Amino acid sequence: MSNREPPVRPGLARPTRILLTLAAAGGACWTVWAGRSILGPLVLAAALIIIALPARRPLDRRGAPSWVGTLVVVVIAWGILMVLGVLVLLALGQFGSILVTYAGQLEESAETLEQFFRGLGFSNVTIDEVAGTIQPSTLLTTVFNAGTQLLGLGTAVFFVFAYVMFLGMDAARWQNPPKELAEANSRRLHAFNQFTAGTNRYFLVNSIFGLIVAVIDGLALWVLGVPGPFVWAVLAFVTNYIPNIGFVLGVVPPVVLAVAVGGWGLGLLVLAIYCVVNVTLQVLIQPRFVGETVRLSVTLTFASVVLWTTLLGAVGSLLAVPLTLFARFLVIGGDPGSRFAHWISGDDGSGEAPALSDGPRSPD
């Protein structure tokens, strides 16, 4: 009788690997959540640098000094941040003024909403929760809290500006890695270039379509006489960066205000205009320009919004898609044997990196 032990089957270790992977993912999520006050500004700064980075390429081709390209990238990123900050502050200020002016109409709308839900047989607790969300006192508290958080972001804003400067200095190194490093890590570098190019195109397309949606929605609200069209235009622009649920976040406030000042007819008209504009541009047209670059499944996109919002707050919701693309790059970006992982995430593999020029190649 042989005393040899039977060989260990590789498949027996798979549950352990799965558990270790889940534990590592949970630990990483907890680390991001615990350090969100530091990682949030860093993520925002990185996104701004990716947006501004193409501006230095013409300068590099013309032989301009490296510091000139870095200065241009940093100034553009700072400019984008300041413009967005001013727009949000102006919108919050006007929103607070609207709530004070139309407090009476909003209270009447809350009472009408209560009667409507009672007619449908909802409990008093549910009615109070739903109607209370459009009470002027509740909305003013929300605006005050948002303003307080913005004022408390002084340190975070400082970190964003500092991170932008430092990341802008390092951007030139990322674009021109040493030849030996590029040859030995061609797949990983190709995946990183795909990530930056896809993220840049995502922001560009979303910004263009968000601006178009904001202008159309703002003009429509202005023509209909809904108070604060600038506020709702800014909201439509910002929420355009939030996949799946951004439309809902952008349409509810103006519809509620339209009902308060003009009745259900005006509210339904505003809802219809938003649906036509947003469905046409964001659902039918916009994915044609950004879909092939991002290549994320609908389910993964929605889950990413929930996950990154939980971990990083508002910054996570606005940058959910780029953050998911970056996570995919870190986990499976340079692995030639990860075709199934790419496919299940929504990537059909059409942008796969070329084969390594030297060194052993992993089996497909």
XYZ file of C-alpha atoms in Angstrom, residues 152-324:
173
model
C -16.739 73.778 6.593
C -15.045 72.587 3.424
C -12.361 75.249 3.723
C -9.728 72.707 4.672
C -10.935 70.284 1.989
C -10.833 73.030 -0.652
C -7.275 73.850 0.387
C -6.335 70.187 -0.040
C -8.021 70.079 -3.455
C -6.009 73.072 -4.674
C -2.812 71.582 -3.235
C -3.485 68.134 -4.702
C -4.185 69.693 -8.110
C -0.807 71.424 -8.038
C 1.110 68.311 -7.019
C -0.724 65.980 -9.395
C -0.210 68.483 -12.212
C 3.530 68.358 -11.594
C 3.535 64.553 -11.802
C 1.350 64.378 -14.915
C 4.319 64.748 -17.281
C 6.024 61.714 -15.713
C 2.917 59.574 -16.218
C 2.764 60.410 -19.912
C 6.421 59.572 -20.577
C 7.476 56.477 -18.586
C 10.988 55.027 -19.105
C 11.309 52.769 -22.152
C 12.229 49.700 -20.115
C 9.241 50.188 -17.814
C 6.897 50.702 -20.770
C 8.071 47.520 -22.490
C 7.830 45.386 -19.355
C 4.382 46.698 -18.399
C 2.779 47.363 -21.763
C -0.584 45.858 -20.813
C -0.815 47.754 -17.542
C 0.182 51.054 -19.178
C -2.234 50.447 -22.037
C -5.020 49.842 -19.524
C -4.063 53.016 -17.639
C -4.127 55.036 -20.864
C -7.538 53.576 -21.638
C -8.758 54.595 -18.197
C -7.544 58.198 -18.504
C -8.825 58.553 -22.070
C -12.199 57.051 -21.171
C -12.524 59.216 -18.070
C -11.614 62.345 -20.016
C -14.147 61.563 -22.725
C -16.780 60.735 -20.100
C -16.369 64.141 -18.445
C -16.280 65.955 -21.782
C -19.448 64.319 -23.113
C -21.288 64.645 -19.811
C -20.328 68.305 -19.528
C -21.519 69.099 -23.050
C -24.819 67.279 -22.691
C -25.268 68.555 -19.139
C -24.858 72.118 -20.391
C -27.379 71.528 -23.194
C -29.894 69.999 -20.779
C -29.363 72.817 -18.271
C -29.918 75.532 -20.873
C -33.061 73.917 -22.289
C -34.544 73.183 -18.857
C -33.674 76.647 -17.562
C -35.207 78.401 -20.563
C -38.347 76.265 -20.360
C -38.782 77.069 -16.667
C -38.193 80.766 -17.352
C -40.851 80.797 -20.081
C -43.323 78.968 -17.831
C -42.715 81.400 -14.983
C -41.309 78.884 -12.508
C -39.215 80.758 -9.892
C -35.446 80.284 -9.905
C -34.740 78.892 -13.381
C -31.006 79.495 -12.837
C -31.076 77.360 -9.692
C -32.744 74.449 -11.445
C -30.481 74.786 -14.485
C -27.414 74.452 -12.241
C -29.029 71.481 -10.503
C -29.741 69.816 -13.862
C -26.117 70.336 -14.924
C -24.659 68.894 -11.712
C -27.011 65.911 -11.490
C -26.199 64.982 -15.089
C -22.959 63.487 -13.719
C -24.914 61.082 -11.493
C -25.896 58.002 -13.529
C -29.400 56.499 -13.383
C -30.787 58.575 -10.512
C -29.456 62.006 -11.480
C -32.573 62.804 -13.501
C -34.839 62.140 -10.512
C -32.711 64.338 -8.240
C -32.810 67.137 -10.782
C -36.518 67.062 -11.639
C -38.222 66.743 -8.242
C -37.424 70.224 -6.784
C -38.614 72.282 -9.804
C -41.750 70.136 -10.156
C -42.601 70.630 -6.470
C -42.103 74.387 -6.775
C -44.130 74.495 -9.998
C -47.014 72.751 -8.216
C -46.732 75.241 -5.346
C -46.909 78.355 -7.527
C -49.051 77.177 -10.438
C -50.916 74.036 -9.430
C -50.753 70.459 -10.644
C -51.128 71.471 -14.283
C -47.905 73.484 -14.264
C -46.128 70.781 -12.281
C -47.096 68.071 -14.762
C -46.045 70.302 -17.663
C -42.610 70.830 -16.115
C -42.307 67.078 -15.536
C -43.256 66.373 -19.160
C -40.681 68.851 -20.494
C -37.940 67.386 -18.298
C -38.824 63.852 -19.375
C -38.760 64.696 -23.088
C -35.511 66.672 -22.894
C -33.638 64.318 -20.583
C -34.816 61.064 -22.134
C -33.995 62.305 -25.636
C -30.543 63.637 -24.797
C -29.365 61.493 -21.876
C -30.922 58.145 -22.766
C -31.055 58.096 -26.567
C -28.175 60.328 -27.712
C -25.565 60.678 -24.956
C -24.802 56.921 -24.562
C -23.835 56.783 -28.245
C -20.935 59.142 -27.535
C -19.724 57.794 -24.206
C -20.911 54.169 -24.104
C -18.051 52.669 -26.133
C -15.507 54.495 -23.986
C -16.895 53.694 -20.543
C -18.150 50.141 -21.202
C -19.887 49.541 -17.861
C -23.038 47.496 -17.470
C -26.197 49.272 -16.292
C -26.339 47.201 -13.110
C -22.714 47.900 -12.246
C -23.202 51.608 -12.952
C -26.156 51.857 -10.575
C -24.375 49.807 -7.908
C -21.318 52.041 -8.243
C -23.430 55.134 -7.503
C -24.739 53.539 -4.313
C -21.311 52.282 -3.239
C -19.265 55.430 -3.879
C -21.952 57.712 -2.454
C -21.881 55.647 0.736
C -18.089 55.737 0.906
C -17.312 59.305 -0.218
C -20.603 61.220 -0.044
C -21.502 63.770 -2.734
C -18.088 63.523 -4.410
C -18.573 59.782 -4.752
C -21.966 60.175 -6.439
C -20.590 62.664 -8.987
C -17.473 60.593 -9.714
C -19.003 57.119 -9.433
C -18.251 56.086 -13.025
C -14.599 57.282 -13.106
C -13.972 55.696 -9.707
C -15.405 52.381 -10.929
